[in-house]
Coordinates of C-alpha atoms in Angstrom, one line a residue:
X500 CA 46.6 27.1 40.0
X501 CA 45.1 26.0 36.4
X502 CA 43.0 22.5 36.6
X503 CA 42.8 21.4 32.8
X504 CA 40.5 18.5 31.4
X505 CA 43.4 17.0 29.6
X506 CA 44.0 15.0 26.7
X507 CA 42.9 12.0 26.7
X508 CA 44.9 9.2 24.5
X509 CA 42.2 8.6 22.3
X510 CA 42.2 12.5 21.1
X511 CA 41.5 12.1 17.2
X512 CA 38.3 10.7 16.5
X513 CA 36.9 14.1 19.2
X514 CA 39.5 16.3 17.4
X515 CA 38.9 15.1 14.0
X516 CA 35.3 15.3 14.3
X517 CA 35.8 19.1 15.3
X518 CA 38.2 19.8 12.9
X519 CA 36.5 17.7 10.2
X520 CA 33.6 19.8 10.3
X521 CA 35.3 23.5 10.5
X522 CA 37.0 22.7 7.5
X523 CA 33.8 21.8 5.6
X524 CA 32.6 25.3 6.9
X525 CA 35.6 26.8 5.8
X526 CA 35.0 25.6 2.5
X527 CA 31.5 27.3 2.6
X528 CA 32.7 30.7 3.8
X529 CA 35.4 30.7 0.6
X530 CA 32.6 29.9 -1.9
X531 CA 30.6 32.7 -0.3
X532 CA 33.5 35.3 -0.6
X533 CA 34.2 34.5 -3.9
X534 CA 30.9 35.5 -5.1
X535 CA 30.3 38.5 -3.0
X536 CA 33.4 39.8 -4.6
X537 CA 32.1 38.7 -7.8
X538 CA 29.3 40.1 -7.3
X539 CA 30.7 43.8 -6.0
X540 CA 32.9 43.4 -9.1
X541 CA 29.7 43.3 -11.8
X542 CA 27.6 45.3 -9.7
X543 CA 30.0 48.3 -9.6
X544 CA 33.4 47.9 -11.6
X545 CA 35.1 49.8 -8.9
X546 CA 38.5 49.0 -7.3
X547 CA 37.6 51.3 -4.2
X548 CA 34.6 49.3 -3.3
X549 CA 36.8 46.1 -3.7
X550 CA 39.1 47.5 -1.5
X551 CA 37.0 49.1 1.1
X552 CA 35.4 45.5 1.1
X553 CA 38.9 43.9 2.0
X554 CA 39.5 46.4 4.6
X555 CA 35.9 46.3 6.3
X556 CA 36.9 42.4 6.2
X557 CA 40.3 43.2 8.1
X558 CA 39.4 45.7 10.6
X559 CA 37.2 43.4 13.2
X560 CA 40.7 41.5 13.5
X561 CA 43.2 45.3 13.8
X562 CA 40.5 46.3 15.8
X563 CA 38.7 43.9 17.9
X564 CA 41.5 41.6 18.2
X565 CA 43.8 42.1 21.8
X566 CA 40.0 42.6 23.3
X567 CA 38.5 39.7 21.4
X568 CA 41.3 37.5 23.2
X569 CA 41.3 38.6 26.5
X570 CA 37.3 37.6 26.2
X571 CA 37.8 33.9 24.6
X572 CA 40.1 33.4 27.7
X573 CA 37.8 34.3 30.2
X574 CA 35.0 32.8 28.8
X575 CA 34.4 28.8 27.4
X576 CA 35.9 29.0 24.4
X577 CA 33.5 25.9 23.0
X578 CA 30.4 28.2 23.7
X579 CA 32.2 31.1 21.8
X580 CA 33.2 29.1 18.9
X581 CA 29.1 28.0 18.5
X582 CA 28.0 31.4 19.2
X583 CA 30.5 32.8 16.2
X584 CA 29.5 30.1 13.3
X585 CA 25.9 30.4 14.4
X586 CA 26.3 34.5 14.2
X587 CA 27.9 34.0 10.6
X588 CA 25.4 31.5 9.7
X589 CA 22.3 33.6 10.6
X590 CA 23.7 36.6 8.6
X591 CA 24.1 34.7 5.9
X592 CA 20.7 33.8 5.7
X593 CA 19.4 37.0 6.0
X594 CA 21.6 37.7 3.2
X595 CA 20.7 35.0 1.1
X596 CA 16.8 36.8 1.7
X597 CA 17.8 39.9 1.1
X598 CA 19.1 38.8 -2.8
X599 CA 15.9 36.8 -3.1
X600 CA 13.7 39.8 -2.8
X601 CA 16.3 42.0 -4.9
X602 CA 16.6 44.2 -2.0
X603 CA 20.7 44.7 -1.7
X604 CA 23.1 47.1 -2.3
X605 CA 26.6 47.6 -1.1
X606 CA 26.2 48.7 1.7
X607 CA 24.4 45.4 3.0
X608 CA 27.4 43.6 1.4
X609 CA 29.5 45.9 3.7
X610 CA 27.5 44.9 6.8
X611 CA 27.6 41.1 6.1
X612 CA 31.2 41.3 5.5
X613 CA 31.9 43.2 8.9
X614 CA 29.2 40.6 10.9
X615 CA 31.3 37.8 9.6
X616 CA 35.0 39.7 10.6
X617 CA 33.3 40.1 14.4
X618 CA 32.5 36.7 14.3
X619 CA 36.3 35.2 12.4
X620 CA 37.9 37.7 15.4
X621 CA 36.4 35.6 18.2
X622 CA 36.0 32.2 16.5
X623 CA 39.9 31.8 15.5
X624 CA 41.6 32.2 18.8
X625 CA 38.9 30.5 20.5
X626 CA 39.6 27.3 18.3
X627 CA 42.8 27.6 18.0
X628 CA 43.2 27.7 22.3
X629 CA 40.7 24.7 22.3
X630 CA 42.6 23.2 20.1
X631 CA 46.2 23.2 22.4
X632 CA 44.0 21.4 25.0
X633 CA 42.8 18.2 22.8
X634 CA 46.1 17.8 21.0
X635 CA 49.1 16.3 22.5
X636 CA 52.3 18.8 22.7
X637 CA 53.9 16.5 20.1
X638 CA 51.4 16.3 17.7
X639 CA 50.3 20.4 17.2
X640 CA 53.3 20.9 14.5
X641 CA 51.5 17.6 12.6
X642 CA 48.0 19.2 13.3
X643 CA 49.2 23.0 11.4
X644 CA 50.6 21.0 8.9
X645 CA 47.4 19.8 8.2
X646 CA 45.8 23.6 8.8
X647 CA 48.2 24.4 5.9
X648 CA 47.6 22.1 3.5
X649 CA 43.9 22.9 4.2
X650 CA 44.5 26.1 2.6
X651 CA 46.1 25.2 0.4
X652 CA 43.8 22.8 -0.7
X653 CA 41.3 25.7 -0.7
X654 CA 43.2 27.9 -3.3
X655 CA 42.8 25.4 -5.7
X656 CA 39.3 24.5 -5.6
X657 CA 37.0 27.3 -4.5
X658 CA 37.2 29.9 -6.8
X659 CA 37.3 27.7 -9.8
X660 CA 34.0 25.9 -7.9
X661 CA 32.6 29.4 -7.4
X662 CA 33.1 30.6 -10.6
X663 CA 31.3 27.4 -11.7
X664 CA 28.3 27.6 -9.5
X665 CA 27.7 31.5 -10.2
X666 CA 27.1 30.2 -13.8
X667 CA 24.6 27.4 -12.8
X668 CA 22.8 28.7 -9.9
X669 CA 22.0 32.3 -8.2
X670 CA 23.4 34.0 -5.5
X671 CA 21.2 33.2 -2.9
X672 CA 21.9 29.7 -3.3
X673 CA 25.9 29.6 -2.7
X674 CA 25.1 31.5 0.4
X675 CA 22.4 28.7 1.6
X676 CA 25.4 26.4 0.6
X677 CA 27.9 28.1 3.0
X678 CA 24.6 27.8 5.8
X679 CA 24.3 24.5 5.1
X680 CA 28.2 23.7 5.6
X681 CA 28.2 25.5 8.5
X682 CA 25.9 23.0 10.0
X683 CA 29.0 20.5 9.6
X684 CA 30.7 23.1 12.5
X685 CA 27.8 23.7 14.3
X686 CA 26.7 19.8 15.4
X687 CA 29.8 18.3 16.7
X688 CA 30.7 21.6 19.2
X689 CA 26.9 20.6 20.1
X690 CA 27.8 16.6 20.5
X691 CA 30.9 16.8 21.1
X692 CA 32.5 18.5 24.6
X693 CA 35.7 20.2 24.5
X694 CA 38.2 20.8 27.6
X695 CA 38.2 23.9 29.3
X696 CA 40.4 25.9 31.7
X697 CA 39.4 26.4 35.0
X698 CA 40.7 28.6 37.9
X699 CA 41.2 27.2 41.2
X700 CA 42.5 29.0 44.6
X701 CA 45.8 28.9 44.2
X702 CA 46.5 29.1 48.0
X703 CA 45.3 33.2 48.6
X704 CA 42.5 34.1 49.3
X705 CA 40.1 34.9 46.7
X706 CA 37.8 38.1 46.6
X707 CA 36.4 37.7 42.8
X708 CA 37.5 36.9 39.3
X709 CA 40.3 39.6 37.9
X710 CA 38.7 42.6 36.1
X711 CA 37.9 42.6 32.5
X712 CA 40.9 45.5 32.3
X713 CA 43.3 43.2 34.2
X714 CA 43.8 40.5 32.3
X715 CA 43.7 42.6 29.2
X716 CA 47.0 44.0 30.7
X717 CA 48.4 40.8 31.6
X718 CA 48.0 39.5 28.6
X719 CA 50.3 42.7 27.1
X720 CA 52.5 42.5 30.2
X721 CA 53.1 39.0 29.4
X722 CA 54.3 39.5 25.6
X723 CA 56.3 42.3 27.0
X724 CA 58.2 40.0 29.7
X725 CA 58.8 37.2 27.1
X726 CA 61.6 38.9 24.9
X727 CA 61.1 35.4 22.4
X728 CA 57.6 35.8 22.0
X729 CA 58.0 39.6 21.3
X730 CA 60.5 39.3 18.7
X731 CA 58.8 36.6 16.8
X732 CA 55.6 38.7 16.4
X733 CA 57.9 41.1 15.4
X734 CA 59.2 39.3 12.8
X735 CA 55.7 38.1 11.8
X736 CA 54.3 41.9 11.1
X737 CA 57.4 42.1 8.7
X738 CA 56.6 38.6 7.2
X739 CA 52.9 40.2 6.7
X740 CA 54.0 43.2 5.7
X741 CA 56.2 41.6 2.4
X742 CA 54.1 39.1 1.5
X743 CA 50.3 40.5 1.2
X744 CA 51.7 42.4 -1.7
X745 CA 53.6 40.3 -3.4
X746 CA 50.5 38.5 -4.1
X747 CA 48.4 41.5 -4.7
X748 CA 51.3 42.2 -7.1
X749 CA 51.2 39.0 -9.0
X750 CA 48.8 40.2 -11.9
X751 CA 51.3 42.8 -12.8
X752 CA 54.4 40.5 -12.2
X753 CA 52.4 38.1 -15.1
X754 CA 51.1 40.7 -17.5
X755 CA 53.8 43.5 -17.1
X756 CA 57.3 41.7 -17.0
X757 CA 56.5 38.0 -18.2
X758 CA 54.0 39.3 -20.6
X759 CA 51.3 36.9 -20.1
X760 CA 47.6 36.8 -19.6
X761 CA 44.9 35.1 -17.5
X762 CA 45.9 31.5 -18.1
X763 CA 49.5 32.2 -16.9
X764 CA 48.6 34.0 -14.2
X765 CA 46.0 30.7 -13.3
X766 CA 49.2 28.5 -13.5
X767 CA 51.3 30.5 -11.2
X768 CA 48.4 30.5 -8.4
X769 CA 47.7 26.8 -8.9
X770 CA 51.3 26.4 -8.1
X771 CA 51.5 28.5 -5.9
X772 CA 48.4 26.0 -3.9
X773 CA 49.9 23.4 -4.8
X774 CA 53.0 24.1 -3.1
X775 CA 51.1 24.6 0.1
X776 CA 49.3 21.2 0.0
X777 CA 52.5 19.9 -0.7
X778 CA 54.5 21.4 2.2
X779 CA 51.6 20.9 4.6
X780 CA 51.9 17.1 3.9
X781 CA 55.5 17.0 4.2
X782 CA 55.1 19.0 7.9
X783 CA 52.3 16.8 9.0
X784 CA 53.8 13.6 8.1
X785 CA 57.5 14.7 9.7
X786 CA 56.3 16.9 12.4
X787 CA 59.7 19.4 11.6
X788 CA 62.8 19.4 13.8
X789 CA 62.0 19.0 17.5
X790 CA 63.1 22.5 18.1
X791 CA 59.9 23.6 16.5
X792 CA 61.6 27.3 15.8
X793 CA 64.5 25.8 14.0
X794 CA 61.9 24.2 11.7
X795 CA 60.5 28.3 11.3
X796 CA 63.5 29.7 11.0
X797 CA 64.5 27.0 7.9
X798 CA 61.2 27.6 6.0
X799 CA 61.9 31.1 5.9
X800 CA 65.1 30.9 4.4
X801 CA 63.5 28.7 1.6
X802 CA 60.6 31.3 1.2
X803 CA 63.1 33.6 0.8
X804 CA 65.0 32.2 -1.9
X805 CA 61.8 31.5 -3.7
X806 CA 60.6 35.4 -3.3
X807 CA 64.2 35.8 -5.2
X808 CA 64.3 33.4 -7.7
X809 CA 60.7 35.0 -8.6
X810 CA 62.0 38.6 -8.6
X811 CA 65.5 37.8 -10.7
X812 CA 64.6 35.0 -13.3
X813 CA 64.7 36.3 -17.0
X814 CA 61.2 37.0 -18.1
X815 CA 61.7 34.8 -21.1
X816 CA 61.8 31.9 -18.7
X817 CA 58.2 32.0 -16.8
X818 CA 58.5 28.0 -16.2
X819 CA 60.7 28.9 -13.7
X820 CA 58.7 31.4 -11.9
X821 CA 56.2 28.4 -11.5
X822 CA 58.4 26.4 -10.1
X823 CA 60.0 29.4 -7.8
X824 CA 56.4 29.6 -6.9
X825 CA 55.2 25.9 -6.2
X826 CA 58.6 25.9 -3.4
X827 CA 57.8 29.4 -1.9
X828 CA 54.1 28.6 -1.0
X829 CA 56.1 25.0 0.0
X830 CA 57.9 26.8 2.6
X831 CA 54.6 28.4 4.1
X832 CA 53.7 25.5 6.0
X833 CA 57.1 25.3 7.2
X834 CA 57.4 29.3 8.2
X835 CA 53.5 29.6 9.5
X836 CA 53.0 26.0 11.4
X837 CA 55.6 25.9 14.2
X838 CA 55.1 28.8 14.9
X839 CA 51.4 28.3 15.6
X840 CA 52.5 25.3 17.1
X841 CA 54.7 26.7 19.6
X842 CA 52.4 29.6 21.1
X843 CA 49.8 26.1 21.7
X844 CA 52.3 24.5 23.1
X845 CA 54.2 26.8 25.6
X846 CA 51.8 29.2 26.6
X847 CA 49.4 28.6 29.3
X848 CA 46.2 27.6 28.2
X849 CA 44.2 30.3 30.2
X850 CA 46.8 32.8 28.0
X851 CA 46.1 31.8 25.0
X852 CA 43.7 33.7 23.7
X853 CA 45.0 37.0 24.0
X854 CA 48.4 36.1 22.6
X855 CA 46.7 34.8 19.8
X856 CA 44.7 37.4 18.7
X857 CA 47.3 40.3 19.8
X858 CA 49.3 38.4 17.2
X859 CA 47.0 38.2 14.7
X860 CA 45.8 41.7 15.0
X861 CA 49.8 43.3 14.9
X862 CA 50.1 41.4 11.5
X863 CA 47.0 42.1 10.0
X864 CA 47.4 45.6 10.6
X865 CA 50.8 45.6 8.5
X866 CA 49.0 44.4 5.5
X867 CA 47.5 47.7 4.5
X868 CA 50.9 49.7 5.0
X869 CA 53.0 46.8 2.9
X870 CA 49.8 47.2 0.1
X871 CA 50.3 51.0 0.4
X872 CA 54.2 51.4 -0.1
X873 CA 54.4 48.6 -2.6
X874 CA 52.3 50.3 -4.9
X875 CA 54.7 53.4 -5.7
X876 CA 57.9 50.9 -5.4
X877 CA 56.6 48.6 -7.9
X878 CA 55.3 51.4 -10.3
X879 CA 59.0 53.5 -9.2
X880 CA 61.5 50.3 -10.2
X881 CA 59.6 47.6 -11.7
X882 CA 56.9 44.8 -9.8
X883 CA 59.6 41.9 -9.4
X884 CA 61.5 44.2 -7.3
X885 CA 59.3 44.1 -4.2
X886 CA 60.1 40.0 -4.6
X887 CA 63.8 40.9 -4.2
X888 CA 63.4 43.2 -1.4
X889 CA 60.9 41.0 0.3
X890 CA 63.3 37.6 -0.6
X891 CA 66.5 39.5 1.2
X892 CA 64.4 40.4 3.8
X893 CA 63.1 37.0 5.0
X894 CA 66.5 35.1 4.7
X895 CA 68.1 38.1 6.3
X896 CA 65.1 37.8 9.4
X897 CA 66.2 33.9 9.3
X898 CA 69.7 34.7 10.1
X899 CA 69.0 37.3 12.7
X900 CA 66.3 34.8 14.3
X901 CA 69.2 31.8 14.5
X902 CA 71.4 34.3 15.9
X903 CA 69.4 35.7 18.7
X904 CA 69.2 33.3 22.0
X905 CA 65.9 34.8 22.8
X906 CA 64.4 33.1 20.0
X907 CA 65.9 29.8 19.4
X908 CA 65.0 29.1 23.2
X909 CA 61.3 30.4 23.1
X910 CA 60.2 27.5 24.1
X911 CA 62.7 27.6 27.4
X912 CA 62.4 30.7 28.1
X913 CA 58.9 31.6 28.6
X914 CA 58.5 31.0 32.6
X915 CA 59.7 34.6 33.4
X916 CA 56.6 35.7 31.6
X917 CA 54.3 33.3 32.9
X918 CA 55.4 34.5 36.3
X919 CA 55.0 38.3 35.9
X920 CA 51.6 37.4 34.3
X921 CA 50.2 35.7 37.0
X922 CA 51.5 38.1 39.8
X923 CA 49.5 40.4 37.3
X924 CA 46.6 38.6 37.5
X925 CA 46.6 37.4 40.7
X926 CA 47.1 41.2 41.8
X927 CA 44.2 42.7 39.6
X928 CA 41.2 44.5 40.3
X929 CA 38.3 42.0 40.6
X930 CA 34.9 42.8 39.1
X931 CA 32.4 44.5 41.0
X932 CA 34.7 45.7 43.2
X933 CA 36.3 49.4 43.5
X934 CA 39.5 50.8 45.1
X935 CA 40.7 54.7 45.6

């Protein structure tokens, strides 16, 4: 049996605060990666450092991910998301010493970037589990709504804002900002308590707590029972896998078919953010259909048929592009949000962190194979055509995913998996003990 520390009906102002102050930190962390990319980019002028620097970013989550999970879910997921911001924070400063004494290179760039991956890899599923348990069911799709306007928000203002404060102030002092907003994390987890799950006998007779190596396989045996859940991740690889490089593609979608520069290329992305704060708002304030896949399913066709519009328009007629922009990034919130939403809501809380970050790990790993083959397609028949292929492909996953039983009734059909998942559990090896 689970015992929860349930919601209480006065959730917000503890949420809130919570929230409140990870998205000041988040704020912080975007100022601090614009100017270490800055930085690499004066420093060197090489395109492989930038990219090993995004991929040294990626891995923690490709790697660490499924094992990062089944950790969070065994351990109190409050203590891991202190332990993760504090971790960051403290790197940070030792960064910010390091560029006071003149004493870094790229290789200490490399390190901070991988400290703070470790840290993102346990700190998002542990909030986002903890997060299921102070929210009522009906209010998550509100909640990601929110999420996504959030980062939306944050395409708007912190590079501009970076860009700013790297010409007033050094280095070392954006990074003592992004310490200093991580304090704004940091106090409420210490004021503020958050529920946790707790195991209790469940009528057999308990010999110890499973193995480490047990619930890391319930966690995949339970994906693998829940033919929903499986397709859906599935379906959010490909999602991954199209639309990392159709932004990476943008500069050349500007400069090489509509012929502009850097101030068009600064109006499609500020569309492009816009459109995300603006279908965040819309999701939080309507909550989407009360089939939350339904709502998923919808925003993909309409992210679709922007990725379209974007890769058929003439180029003589870049206004449109905006606009094609401004209702794809719309659709985001729509595509992205239930679907959080529902893996808060249906899965067990005690499951939740290795679903997330097995998730989360499967997609990120897509994004260096989409960046790889989209290269030679775009140089082989022009850059807008990865936005046709990847516009076709997203309404033609819509129509599959309203077609297919097992996905319009996750949120039904999920008890099958539960079930193998505890027998797994309640079957496994516990620590410290040995069979033959």
């Amino acid at each position: 049996m689970i015992n929860i520390a349930w919601k209480d009906t006065n959730w917000k102002p503890r949420f809130f605060s919570i929230w409140g102050g990870q998205a000041v930190s988040l704020f912080g962390s975007q100022l601090v990666q614009f100017a270490i990319i800055w930085w690499l980019t004066q420093e060197t002028g090489s395109a492989t450092v930038l990219a090993y620097a995004s991929l040294i970013g990626m891995l923690p989550e490709v790697i660490l991910g499924p094992f990062a999970g089944t950790l969070v879910d065994r351990w109190k997921r409050r203590r891991v998301i202190l332990v993760a911001d504090s971790a960051i924070a403290l790197a940070t400063i030792f960064l910010a010493y390091l560029f006071a004494m003149d004493a870094v290179g790229v290789g200490t760039i490399y390190a901070l970037l991988l400290v703070r991956g470790i840290g993102a890899s346990f700190h998002w599923p542990a909030m986002s589990a903890a997060s299921s348990l102070m929210v009522p069911k009906e209010e998550l799709t509100r909640v990601q709504g929110l999420n996504q306007m959030l980062q939306g928000i944050l395409r708007i203002i912190a590079a501009p804002l970076g860009a700013l404060l790297l010409s007033l102030v050094q280095i070392q002092s954006i990074l003592m900002i992004d310490v200093g907003t991580a304090l704004f994390a940091i106090l409420p987890l210490a004021l503020i308590s958050i529920p946790e799950v707790t195991k209790k006998d469940n009528g057999k007779q308990a010999v110890g707590q499973p193995s480490f190596w047990g619930e890391f396989r319930s966690g995949l045996k339970y994906v693998r029972s829940w033919p929903g859940l499986l397709i859906l991740m599935l379906m959010a690889m490909m999602i991954n896998f199209l639309l990392t490089p159709a932004g990476s593609l943008m500069p050349f979608l500007v400069s090489d078919y509509f012929e502009g520069g850097a101030l068009q290329l600064g109006w499609l992305q500020s569309a492009f953010g816009f459109g995300m704060i603006a279908g965040g708002l819309v999701l939080s304030a309507w909550g989407g259909f009360k089939k939350r896949i339904r709502t998923s399913m919808v925003g993909l066709i309409g992210l679709g048929l922007g990725m379209l519009v974007m890769g058929f328009i003439p180029a003589n007629l870049f206004w449109i592009a905006i606009l094609s922009a401004f209702f794809a990034a719309a659709m985001l919130p729509f595509v992205n949000g239930p679907i959080h939403a529902i893996v808060q809501a249906v899965i067990e809380p005690e499951m939740q962190g290795r679903v997330f970050t097995l998730m989360g790990s499967l997609s990120a790993a897509m994004a260096p194979l989409g960046l790889i083959i989209a290269g030679p397609v775009a140089d082989a028949i022009g850059v807008q055509s990865w936005y046709v292929i990847g516009g076709i492909s997203a309404i033609l996953m819509a129509v599959l995913g309203f077609s297919l039983p097992a996905v319009m009734n996750i949120e039904d059909n999920h008890r099958e998996a539960a079930a193998l998942s505890q027998e797994k559990v309640d079957t496994a090896e516990p620590d410290g003990l040995q069979t033959r």
